[in-house]
mmCIF file of C-alpha atoms and ligand atoms in Angstrom:
data_model
loop_
_atom_site.group_PDB
_atom_site.id
_atom_site.type_symbol
_atom_site.label_atom_id
_atom_site.label_comp_id
_atom_site.label_asym_id
_atom_site.label_seq_id
_atom_site.Cartn_x
_atom_site.Cartn_y
_atom_site.Cartn_z
ATOM 1 C CA UNK L 186 -32.598 -2.021 -14.859
ATOM 2 C CA UNK L 187 -30.616 -5.129 -15.711
ATOM 3 C CA UNK L 188 -29.411 -7.317 -12.859
ATOM 4 C CA UNK L 189 -26.632 -9.606 -14.008
ATOM 5 C CA UNK L 190 -26.332 -12.917 -12.263
ATOM 6 C CA UNK L 191 -22.934 -13.848 -13.604
ATOM 7 C CA UNK L 192 -19.519 -12.873 -12.320
ATOM 8 C CA UNK L 193 -16.242 -13.788 -13.952
ATOM 9 C CA UNK L 194 -13.535 -14.287 -11.381
ATOM 10 C CA UNK L 195 -9.819 -14.495 -12.257
ATOM 11 C CA UNK L 196 -7.059 -15.073 -9.764
ATOM 12 C CA UNK L 197 -3.311 -15.163 -10.029
ATOM 13 C CA UNK L 198 -0.360 -15.009 -7.703
ATOM 14 C CA UNK L 199 2.022 -12.093 -8.130
ATOM 15 C CA UNK L 200 3.939 -9.796 -5.779
ATOM 16 C CA UNK L 201 3.716 -12.438 -3.061
ATOM 17 C CA UNK L 202 -0.051 -12.163 -2.855
ATOM 18 C CA UNK L 203 -3.237 -13.389 -4.519
ATOM 19 C CA UNK L 204 -4.569 -10.927 -7.072
ATOM 20 C CA UNK L 205 -8.215 -11.291 -7.982
ATOM 21 C CA UNK L 206 -10.465 -9.623 -10.526
ATOM 22 C CA UNK L 207 -14.255 -9.939 -10.398
ATOM 23 C CA UNK L 208 -15.884 -8.706 -13.566
ATOM 24 C CA UNK L 209 -19.358 -9.010 -15.067
ATOM 25 C CA UNK L 210 -18.136 -9.951 -18.506
ATOM 26 C CA UNK L 211 -15.797 -12.571 -19.858
ATOM 27 C CA UNK L 212 -12.817 -10.689 -21.296
ATOM 28 C CA UNK L 213 -9.743 -12.951 -21.151
ATOM 29 C CA UNK L 214 -7.646 -10.469 -23.142
ATOM 30 C CA UNK L 215 -8.253 -7.777 -20.519
ATOM 31 C CA UNK L 216 -7.341 -10.158 -17.683
ATOM 32 C CA UNK L 217 -4.206 -11.155 -19.589
ATOM 33 C CA UNK L 218 -3.295 -7.473 -20.012
ATOM 34 C CA UNK L 219 -3.680 -6.881 -16.256
ATOM 35 C CA UNK L 220 -1.459 -9.870 -15.529
ATOM 36 C CA UNK L 221 1.247 -8.609 -17.891
ATOM 37 C CA UNK L 222 0.955 -5.073 -16.553
ATOM 38 C CA UNK L 223 1.484 -6.265 -12.969
ATOM 39 C CA UNK L 224 4.360 -8.524 -13.912
ATOM 40 C CA UNK L 225 6.121 -5.602 -15.604
ATOM 41 C CA UNK L 226 5.250 -3.117 -12.867
ATOM 42 C CA UNK L 227 6.592 -5.419 -10.165
ATOM 43 C CA UNK L 228 9.913 -5.566 -12.021
ATOM 44 C CA UNK L 229 10.115 -1.774 -12.049
ATOM 45 C CA UNK L 230 8.998 -0.978 -8.513
ATOM 46 C CA UNK L 231 10.404 -3.802 -6.392
ATOM 47 C CA UNK L 232 12.965 -3.107 -3.662
ATOM 48 C CA UNK L 233 13.588 -6.855 -3.419
ATOM 49 C CA UNK L 234 14.609 -7.528 -6.996
ATOM 50 C CA UNK L 235 18.134 -6.387 -7.758
ATOM 51 C CA UNK L 236 17.277 -5.928 -11.434
ATOM 52 C CA UNK L 237 14.351 -3.540 -10.841
ATOM 53 C CA UNK L 238 14.329 0.095 -11.965
ATOM 54 C CA UNK L 239 13.984 1.111 -8.334
ATOM 55 C CA UNK L 240 17.083 -0.843 -7.331
ATOM 56 C CA UNK L 241 19.024 0.928 -10.087
ATOM 57 C CA UNK L 242 18.314 4.159 -8.219
ATOM 58 C CA UNK L 243 19.279 2.576 -4.894
ATOM 59 C CA UNK L 244 22.536 1.133 -6.219
ATOM 60 C CA UNK L 245 23.552 4.570 -7.495
ATOM 61 C CA UNK L 246 23.014 6.256 -4.119
ATOM 62 C CA UNK L 247 25.830 8.677 -3.362
ATOM 63 C CA UNK L 248 27.224 8.184 -6.862
ATOM 64 C CA UNK L 249 24.994 9.573 -9.583
ATOM 65 C CA UNK L 250 21.447 10.479 -10.608
ATOM 66 C CA UNK L 251 19.469 7.790 -12.445
ATOM 67 C CA UNK L 252 17.012 8.423 -15.279
ATOM 68 C CA UNK L 253 13.836 6.381 -14.880
ATOM 69 C CA UNK L 254 10.642 5.953 -16.889
ATOM 70 C CA UNK L 255 7.893 8.519 -16.445
ATOM 71 C CA UNK L 256 5.577 6.211 -14.444
ATOM 72 C CA UNK L 257 8.169 5.398 -11.816
ATOM 73 C CA UNK L 258 9.283 9.025 -11.707
ATOM 74 C CA UNK L 259 5.719 10.232 -11.157
ATOM 75 C CA UNK L 260 5.110 7.752 -8.306
ATOM 76 C CA UNK L 261 8.414 8.650 -6.635
ATOM 77 C CA UNK L 262 7.653 12.350 -7.001
ATOM 78 C CA UNK L 263 4.229 11.981 -5.359
ATOM 79 C CA UNK L 264 5.646 9.707 -2.669
ATOM 80 C CA UNK L 265 8.463 12.162 -1.869
ATOM 81 C CA UNK L 266 5.935 14.989 -1.547
ATOM 82 C CA UNK L 267 3.794 12.894 0.830
ATOM 83 C CA UNK L 268 6.908 11.869 2.783
ATOM 84 C CA UNK L 269 7.742 15.554 3.283
ATOM 85 C CA UNK L 270 4.167 16.339 4.305
ATOM 86 C CA UNK L 271 3.931 13.452 6.782
ATOM 87 C CA UNK L 272 7.557 13.399 7.946
ATOM 88 C CA UNK L 273 7.085 11.549 11.210
ATOM 89 C CA UNK L 274 5.171 8.622 9.718
ATOM 90 C CA UNK L 275 5.198 7.972 5.970
ATOM 91 C CA UNK L 276 8.696 7.939 4.498
ATOM 92 C CA UNK L 277 9.723 6.188 1.275
ATOM 93 C CA UNK L 278 13.413 6.709 2.067
ATOM 94 C CA UNK L 279 13.049 4.105 4.813
ATOM 95 C CA UNK L 280 14.739 1.396 2.706
ATOM 96 C CA UNK L 281 17.848 0.958 4.926
ATOM 97 C CA UNK L 282 15.624 0.182 7.928
ATOM 98 C CA UNK L 283 13.245 -2.090 5.997
ATOM 99 C CA UNK L 284 16.290 -4.037 4.735
ATOM 100 C CA UNK L 285 17.690 -4.345 8.262
ATOM 101 C CA UNK L 286 14.547 -5.882 9.719
ATOM 102 C CA UNK L 287 13.641 -8.008 6.662
ATOM 103 C CA UNK L 288 10.196 -8.535 8.133
ATOM 104 C CA UNK L 289 8.198 -11.080 6.167
ATOM 105 C CA UNK L 290 11.348 -12.815 4.863
ATOM 106 C CA UNK L 291 13.057 -15.967 6.120
ATOM 107 C CA UNK L 292 15.976 -13.943 7.556
ATOM 108 C CA UNK L 293 13.867 -11.446 9.529
ATOM 109 C CA UNK L 294 15.504 -10.459 12.817
ATOM 110 C CA UNK L 295 15.750 -7.825 15.520
ATOM 111 C CA UNK L 296 18.723 -5.668 14.458
ATOM 112 C CA UNK L 297 21.356 -4.400 16.871
ATOM 113 C CA UNK L 298 20.753 -0.951 18.314
ATOM 114 C CA UNK L 299 23.935 0.261 16.594
ATOM 115 C CA UNK L 300 22.663 -0.950 13.219
ATOM 116 C CA UNK L 301 19.396 0.904 13.730
ATOM 117 C CA UNK L 302 21.300 4.047 14.714
ATOM 118 C CA UNK L 303 23.355 3.943 11.503
ATOM 119 C CA UNK L 304 20.326 3.214 9.307
ATOM 120 C CA UNK L 305 18.462 6.176 10.843
ATOM 121 C CA UNK L 306 21.207 8.440 9.410
ATOM 122 C CA UNK L 307 20.258 7.322 5.902
ATOM 123 C CA UNK L 308 16.520 7.991 5.739
ATOM 124 C CA UNK L 309 16.465 11.746 5.199
ATOM 125 C CA UNK L 310 13.788 12.484 2.594
ATOM 126 C CA UNK L 311 15.379 15.883 1.928
ATOM 127 C CA UNK L 312 18.390 14.030 0.521
ATOM 128 C CA UNK L 313 16.292 12.664 -2.343
ATOM 129 C CA UNK L 314 16.872 14.949 -5.315
ATOM 130 C CA UNK L 315 14.436 14.925 -8.229
ATOM 131 C CA UNK L 316 15.002 16.442 -11.664
ATOM 132 C CA UNK L 317 11.583 16.704 -13.281
ATOM 133 C CA UNK L 318 12.830 17.677 -16.743
ATOM 134 C CA UNK L 319 15.156 14.668 -17.009
ATOM 135 C CA UNK L 320 13.085 12.227 -14.919
ATOM 136 C CA UNK L 321 16.152 11.731 -12.774
ATOM 137 C CA UNK L 322 16.284 10.558 -9.172
ATOM 138 C CA UNK L 323 19.393 11.032 -7.054
ATOM 139 C CA UNK L 324 19.865 9.691 -3.551
ATOM 140 C CA UNK L 325 22.539 12.021 -2.235
ATOM 141 C CA UNK L 326 24.151 9.735 0.350
ATOM 142 C CA UNK L 327 25.780 6.353 -0.128
ATOM 143 C CA UNK L 328 23.614 3.640 1.468
ATOM 144 C CA UNK L 329 20.277 5.427 0.994
ATOM 145 C CA UNK L 330 17.442 3.301 -0.435
ATOM 146 C CA UNK L 331 13.906 4.030 -1.559
ATOM 147 C CA UNK L 332 11.183 1.528 -0.673
ATOM 148 C CA UNK L 333 7.803 1.884 -2.372
ATOM 149 C CA UNK L 334 6.226 -1.059 -0.516
ATOM 150 C CA UNK L 335 3.690 1.162 1.227
ATOM 151 C CA UNK L 336 2.385 2.816 -1.927
ATOM 152 C CA UNK L 337 3.098 0.692 -5.020
ATOM 153 C CA UNK L 338 0.032 -1.529 -4.874
ATOM 154 C CA UNK L 339 -2.206 1.543 -4.649
ATOM 155 C CA UNK L 340 -0.639 2.975 -7.767
ATOM 156 C CA UNK L 341 -0.966 -0.388 -9.568
ATOM 157 C CA UNK L 342 -4.618 -0.654 -8.519
ATOM 158 C CA UNK L 343 -5.384 2.817 -9.919
ATOM 159 C CA UNK L 344 -3.623 1.899 -13.164
ATOM 160 C CA UNK L 345 -5.470 -1.431 -13.498
ATOM 161 C CA UNK L 346 -8.807 0.383 -13.395
ATOM 162 C CA UNK L 347 -7.607 2.647 -16.239
ATOM 163 C CA UNK L 348 -6.480 -0.447 -18.168
ATOM 164 C CA UNK L 349 -9.775 -2.296 -17.679
ATOM 165 C CA UNK L 350 -11.729 0.766 -18.782
ATOM 166 C CA UNK L 351 -9.548 0.892 -21.903
ATOM 167 C CA UNK L 352 -10.801 -2.643 -22.609
ATOM 168 C CA UNK L 353 -14.370 -1.381 -22.245
ATOM 169 C CA UNK L 354 -14.888 -2.881 -18.792
ATOM 170 C CA UNK L 355 -16.602 -0.290 -16.637
ATOM 171 C CA UNK L 356 -17.755 -2.271 -13.599
ATOM 172 C CA UNK L 357 -15.988 -4.676 -11.306
ATOM 173 C CA UNK L 358 -13.874 -5.249 -8.247
ATOM 174 C CA UNK L 359 -10.162 -5.894 -8.032
ATOM 175 C CA UNK L 360 -8.201 -7.090 -5.048
ATOM 176 C CA UNK L 361 -4.441 -6.849 -4.755
ATOM 177 C CA UNK L 362 -4.215 -8.329 -1.271
ATOM 178 C CA UNK L 363 -4.808 -5.399 1.063
ATOM 179 C CA UNK L 364 -6.008 -3.087 -1.677
ATOM 180 C CA UNK L 365 -9.551 -3.522 -2.940
ATOM 181 C CA UNK L 366 -10.899 -1.212 -5.612
ATOM 182 C CA UNK L 367 -14.482 -1.253 -6.797
ATOM 183 C CA UNK L 368 -15.337 0.609 -9.977
ATOM 184 C CA UNK L 369 -18.577 1.386 -11.774
ATOM 185 C CA UNK L 370 -21.622 -0.252 -10.203
ATOM 186 C CA UNK L 371 -22.283 -3.640 -8.636
ATOM 187 C CA UNK L 372 -24.481 -5.224 -11.272
ATOM 188 C CA UNK L 373 -25.552 -8.241 -9.227
ATOM 189 C CA UNK L 374 -27.537 -6.309 -6.616
ATOM 190 C CA UNK L 375 -30.400 -3.883 -7.118
ATOM 191 C CA UNK L 376 -28.854 -1.207 -4.849
ATOM 192 C CA UNK L 377 -25.819 -1.248 -7.168
ATOM 193 C CA UNK L 378 -23.648 -0.733 -4.085
ATOM 194 C CA UNK L 379 -20.490 -2.667 -3.371
ATOM 195 C CA UNK L 380 -19.692 -4.473 -0.146
ATOM 196 C CA UNK L 381 -16.090 -4.439 1.032
ATOM 197 C CA UNK L 382 -15.195 -6.750 3.891
ATOM 198 C CA UNK L 383 -12.954 -5.565 6.719
ATOM 199 C CA UNK L 384 -10.717 -8.406 7.745
ATOM 200 C CA UNK L 385 -9.566 -9.035 11.275
ATOM 201 C CA UNK L 386 -6.102 -7.502 11.831
ATOM 202 C CA UNK L 387 -4.925 -10.930 12.889
ATOM 203 C CA UNK L 388 -5.299 -12.534 9.486
ATOM 204 C CA UNK L 389 -4.584 -16.074 10.566
ATOM 205 C CA UNK L 390 -8.093 -16.072 11.961
ATOM 206 C CA UNK L 391 -9.269 -15.348 8.422
ATOM 207 C CA UNK L 392 -12.397 -13.692 9.748
ATOM 208 C CA UNK L 393 -14.236 -10.576 8.679
ATOM 209 C CA UNK L 394 -15.039 -8.166 11.479
ATOM 210 C CA UNK L 395 -17.361 -6.045 9.397
ATOM 211 C CA UNK L 396 -18.307 -4.742 5.992
ATOM 212 C CA UNK L 397 -18.675 -1.372 4.350
ATOM 213 C CA UNK L 398 -21.241 -0.603 1.670
ATOM 214 C CA UNK L 399 -19.976 1.945 -0.795
ATOM 215 C CA UNK L 400 -20.106 3.317 -4.293
ATOM 216 C CA UNK L 401 -17.023 2.984 -6.492
ATOM 217 C CA UNK L 402 -14.053 3.413 -4.189
ATOM 218 C CA UNK L 403 -10.659 2.159 -3.133
ATOM 219 C CA UNK L 404 -10.223 0.434 0.227
ATOM 220 C CA UNK L 405 -6.645 0.184 1.491
ATOM 221 C CA UNK L 406 -5.697 -1.575 4.689
ATOM 222 C CA UNK L 407 -2.493 -1.169 6.687
ATOM 223 C CA UNK L 408 -2.005 -3.162 9.801
ATOM 224 C CA UNK L 409 0.433 -4.743 12.163
ATOM 225 C CA UNK L 410 -1.069 -8.218 11.804
ATOM 226 C CA UNK L 411 -0.148 -8.588 8.131
ATOM 227 C CA UNK L 412 3.551 -9.393 8.385
ATOM 228 C CA UNK L 413 5.246 -9.863 11.702
ATOM 229 C CA UNK L 414 7.191 -12.170 13.952
ATOM 230 C CA UNK L 415 7.544 -12.775 17.661
ATOM 231 C CA UNK L 416 10.865 -12.693 19.470
ATOM 232 C CA UNK L 417 11.290 -13.064 23.216
ATOM 233 C CA UNK L 418 7.568 -12.522 23.703
ATOM 234 C CA UNK L 419 7.411 -9.306 21.659
ATOM 235 C CA UNK L 420 5.675 -8.709 18.362
ATOM 236 C CA UNK L 421 7.710 -7.064 15.599
ATOM 237 C CA UNK L 422 5.730 -5.999 12.520
ATOM 238 C CA UNK L 423 6.488 -4.472 9.142
ATOM 239 C CA UNK L 424 5.487 -0.846 9.630
ATOM 240 C CA UNK L 425 8.589 0.943 10.803
ATOM 241 C CA UNK L 426 8.590 4.191 12.747
ATOM 242 C CA UNK L 427 11.017 6.609 11.014
ATOM 243 C CA UNK L 428 11.588 8.350 14.350
ATOM 244 C CA UNK L 429 12.769 5.296 16.278
ATOM 245 C CA UNK L 430 13.773 2.758 13.614
ATOM 246 C CA UNK L 431 11.593 0.164 15.378
ATOM 247 C CA UNK L 432 8.122 -1.109 14.426
ATOM 248 C CA UNK L 433 5.408 1.422 15.222
ATOM 249 C CA UNK L 434 3.931 1.132 18.689
ATOM 250 C CA UNK L 435 0.597 2.673 19.607
ATOM 251 C CA UNK L 436 -3.010 1.694 20.326
ATOM 252 C CA UNK L 437 -3.918 0.748 16.733
ATOM 253 C CA UNK L 438 -3.773 -2.635 15.042
ATOM 254 C CA UNK L 439 -5.261 -1.739 11.648
ATOM 255 C CA UNK L 440 -6.689 1.079 9.560
ATOM 256 C CA UNK L 441 -8.723 0.780 6.352
ATOM 257 C CA UNK L 442 -9.046 3.933 4.272
ATOM 258 C CA UNK L 443 -11.802 4.494 1.704
ATOM 259 C CA UNK L 444 -10.965 7.068 -0.963
ATOM 260 C CA UNK L 445 -11.212 7.515 -4.702
ATOM 261 C CA UNK L 446 -7.460 7.192 -5.332
ATOM 262 C CA UNK L 447 -5.859 3.997 -4.085
ATOM 263 C CA UNK L 448 -2.420 5.642 -4.060
ATOM 264 C CA UNK L 449 -3.719 8.355 -1.721
ATOM 265 C CA UNK L 450 -5.456 5.680 0.360
ATOM 266 C CA UNK L 451 -2.080 3.953 0.782
ATOM 267 C CA UNK L 452 -0.484 7.092 2.167
ATOM 268 C CA UNK L 453 -3.396 7.886 4.470
ATOM 269 C CA UNK L 454 -3.653 4.330 5.804
ATOM 270 C CA UNK L 455 -0.014 4.544 6.944
ATOM 271 C CA UNK L 456 -0.347 8.085 8.303
ATOM 272 C CA UNK L 457 -3.597 7.273 10.146
ATOM 273 C CA UNK L 458 -2.053 4.152 11.657
ATOM 274 C CA UNK L 459 0.774 6.283 13.069
ATOM 275 C CA UNK L 460 -1.685 8.861 14.411
ATOM 276 C CA UNK L 461 -3.309 6.430 16.842
ATOM 277 C CA UNK L 462 -7.051 5.925 17.137
ATOM 278 C CA UNK L 463 -8.229 9.362 18.366
ATOM 279 C CA UNK L 464 -5.975 11.574 16.256
ATOM 280 C CA UNK L 465 -6.321 9.222 13.291
ATOM 281 C CA UNK L 466 -10.108 9.576 13.333
ATOM 282 C CA UNK L 467 -9.772 13.364 13.635
ATOM 283 C CA UNK L 468 -7.344 13.471 10.722
ATOM 284 C CA UNK L 469 -9.425 11.333 8.368
ATOM 285 C CA UNK L 470 -12.704 13.048 9.329
ATOM 286 C CA UNK L 471 -11.149 16.334 8.172
ATOM 287 C CA UNK L 472 -10.314 15.091 4.684
ATOM 288 C CA UNK L 473 -13.215 15.447 2.227
ATOM 289 C CA UNK L 474 -14.460 12.270 0.515
ATOM 290 C CA UNK L 475 -12.197 10.019 2.574
ATOM 291 C CA UNK L 476 -13.384 7.728 5.355
ATOM 292 C CA UNK L 477 -11.894 5.000 7.491
ATOM 293 C CA UNK L 478 -12.383 2.014 9.749
ATOM 294 C CA UNK L 479 -9.985 1.824 12.692
ATOM 295 C CA UNK L 480 -9.362 -1.282 14.798
ATOM 296 C CA UNK L 481 -7.490 -0.945 18.079
ATOM 297 C CA UNK L 482 -5.151 -3.573 19.504
ATOM 298 C CA UNK L 483 -7.892 -4.497 21.951
ATOM 299 C CA UNK L 484 -10.264 -5.198 19.046
ATOM 300 C CA UNK L 485 -12.355 -2.033 19.385
ATOM 301 C CA UNK L 486 -13.711 -0.831 16.033
ATOM 302 C CA UNK L 487 -14.326 2.866 15.350
ATOM 303 C CA UNK L 488 -15.217 4.583 12.097
ATOM 304 C CA UNK L 489 -15.205 8.089 10.690
ATOM 305 C CA UNK L 490 -18.573 9.756 10.295
ATOM 306 C CA UNK L 491 -20.687 9.141 7.198
ATOM 307 C CA UNK L 492 -19.458 5.639 6.475
ATOM 308 C CA UNK L 493 -21.874 2.767 5.958
ATOM 309 C CA UNK L 494 -20.207 0.176 8.204
ATOM 310 C CA UNK L 495 -21.825 -2.918 9.649
ATOM 311 C CA UNK L 496 -20.004 -5.009 12.236
ATOM 312 C CA UNK L 497 -20.148 -8.767 11.892
ATOM 313 C CA UNK L 498 -20.679 -10.331 15.285
HETATM 314 P P1 LIG F 564 1.586 -1.427 3.640
HETATM 315 O O1 LIG F 564 1.417 -2.912 3.579
HETATM 316 O O2 LIG F 564 0.980 -0.703 2.482
HETATM 317 O O3 LIG F 564 1.162 -0.868 4.959
HETATM 318 O O4 LIG F 564 3.137 -1.114 3.479
HETATM 319 C C1 LIG F 564 4.094 -1.707 4.307
HETATM 320 C C2 LIG F 564 5.425 -1.681 3.616
HETATM 321 O O5 LIG F 564 5.845 -0.313 3.433
HETATM 322 C C3 LIG F 564 6.535 -2.318 4.413
HETATM 323 O O6 LIG F 564 6.647 -3.679 4.123
HETATM 324 C C4 LIG F 564 7.754 -1.525 3.967
HETATM 325 O O7 LIG F 564 8.205 -1.988 2.710
HETATM 326 C C5 LIG F 564 7.209 -0.138 3.786
HETATM 327 N N1 LIG F 564 7.203 0.694 5.012
HETATM 328 C C6 LIG F 564 7.325 0.297 6.307
HETATM 329 N N2 LIG F 564 7.200 1.338 7.149
HETATM 330 C C7 LIG F 564 6.986 2.431 6.368
HETATM 331 C C8 LIG F 564 6.789 3.814 6.641
HETATM 332 N N3 LIG F 564 6.787 4.297 7.888
HETATM 333 N N4 LIG F 564 6.642 4.651 5.590
HETATM 334 C C9 LIG F 564 6.654 4.192 4.319
HETATM 335 N N5 LIG F 564 6.843 2.901 4.003
HETATM 336 C C10 LIG F 564 6.997 2.028 5.004
HETATM 337 MG MG1 LIG F 565 0.112 1.046 2.175
#
């Protein structure tokens, strides 16, 4: 068995976050390809860039169907199916509400009740029409907007692994800020297992509350501490409840989902967060080959069964 003692770490800033790749071999062309892939993907999937492919769909809402490339179509198709399955939590037609709150941007604010009421009329996932044969997406009502913020990074992470493998890189760890994916085996330790840190939901503390040892897997975290603001003593965060139009309120602060697909992990981390700690654990325990670490608002940590989690005191 060979134990490598070298890691090659690359970091760059894209999509408003630090992207890092830790590989066991020096392959600058592969790192360059990942950078270019992400730059291009961001331009297609962003709801904040008026020139993106996604915004082309949004601008044509209530007017006409838009033909998009097969990657974007496939992600939207999967996301629409998940939004129909998990109607009361995960919804990619939430764009009008996300744009009202603008959480994480300089102009974030608490919208008027009347604005929220109007936006709630425009988030019906059944009004998203897909034409598989033409790769067309049609938002049936004027003012509707898709937002892939909850799922895009998971899709990108899955694609980056495919890209790295194409370059002959079969082991490593990538981090897209909130999405960590380990692939192959950890060549610097004899157990060959990976360690994924679970960060405190309140990131300004910058502390790890625990770590999970795992084989190749994706770890996706959704939480209310990531992007938020305080107004009149209340915390408003970036995960919006499609039933109320306001940020989700329950006993959970953060959920990390371990799964093989990062895209699926994205969906489940949102859905589990909405479920609350008890129902969330029940839900994730029922799904084969998926596990999770849940942190309540009071700081209590609970995990699904069969996960190798160690708390850091
Ligand atoms: P994440 O960081 O993966 O938890 O995704 C959060 C982002 O997803 C937000 O910034 C919004 O763009 C979007 N979003 C917010 N609430 C929801 C929701 N209930 N369903 C789907 N997407 C959402
Ligand atoms: Mg997500």
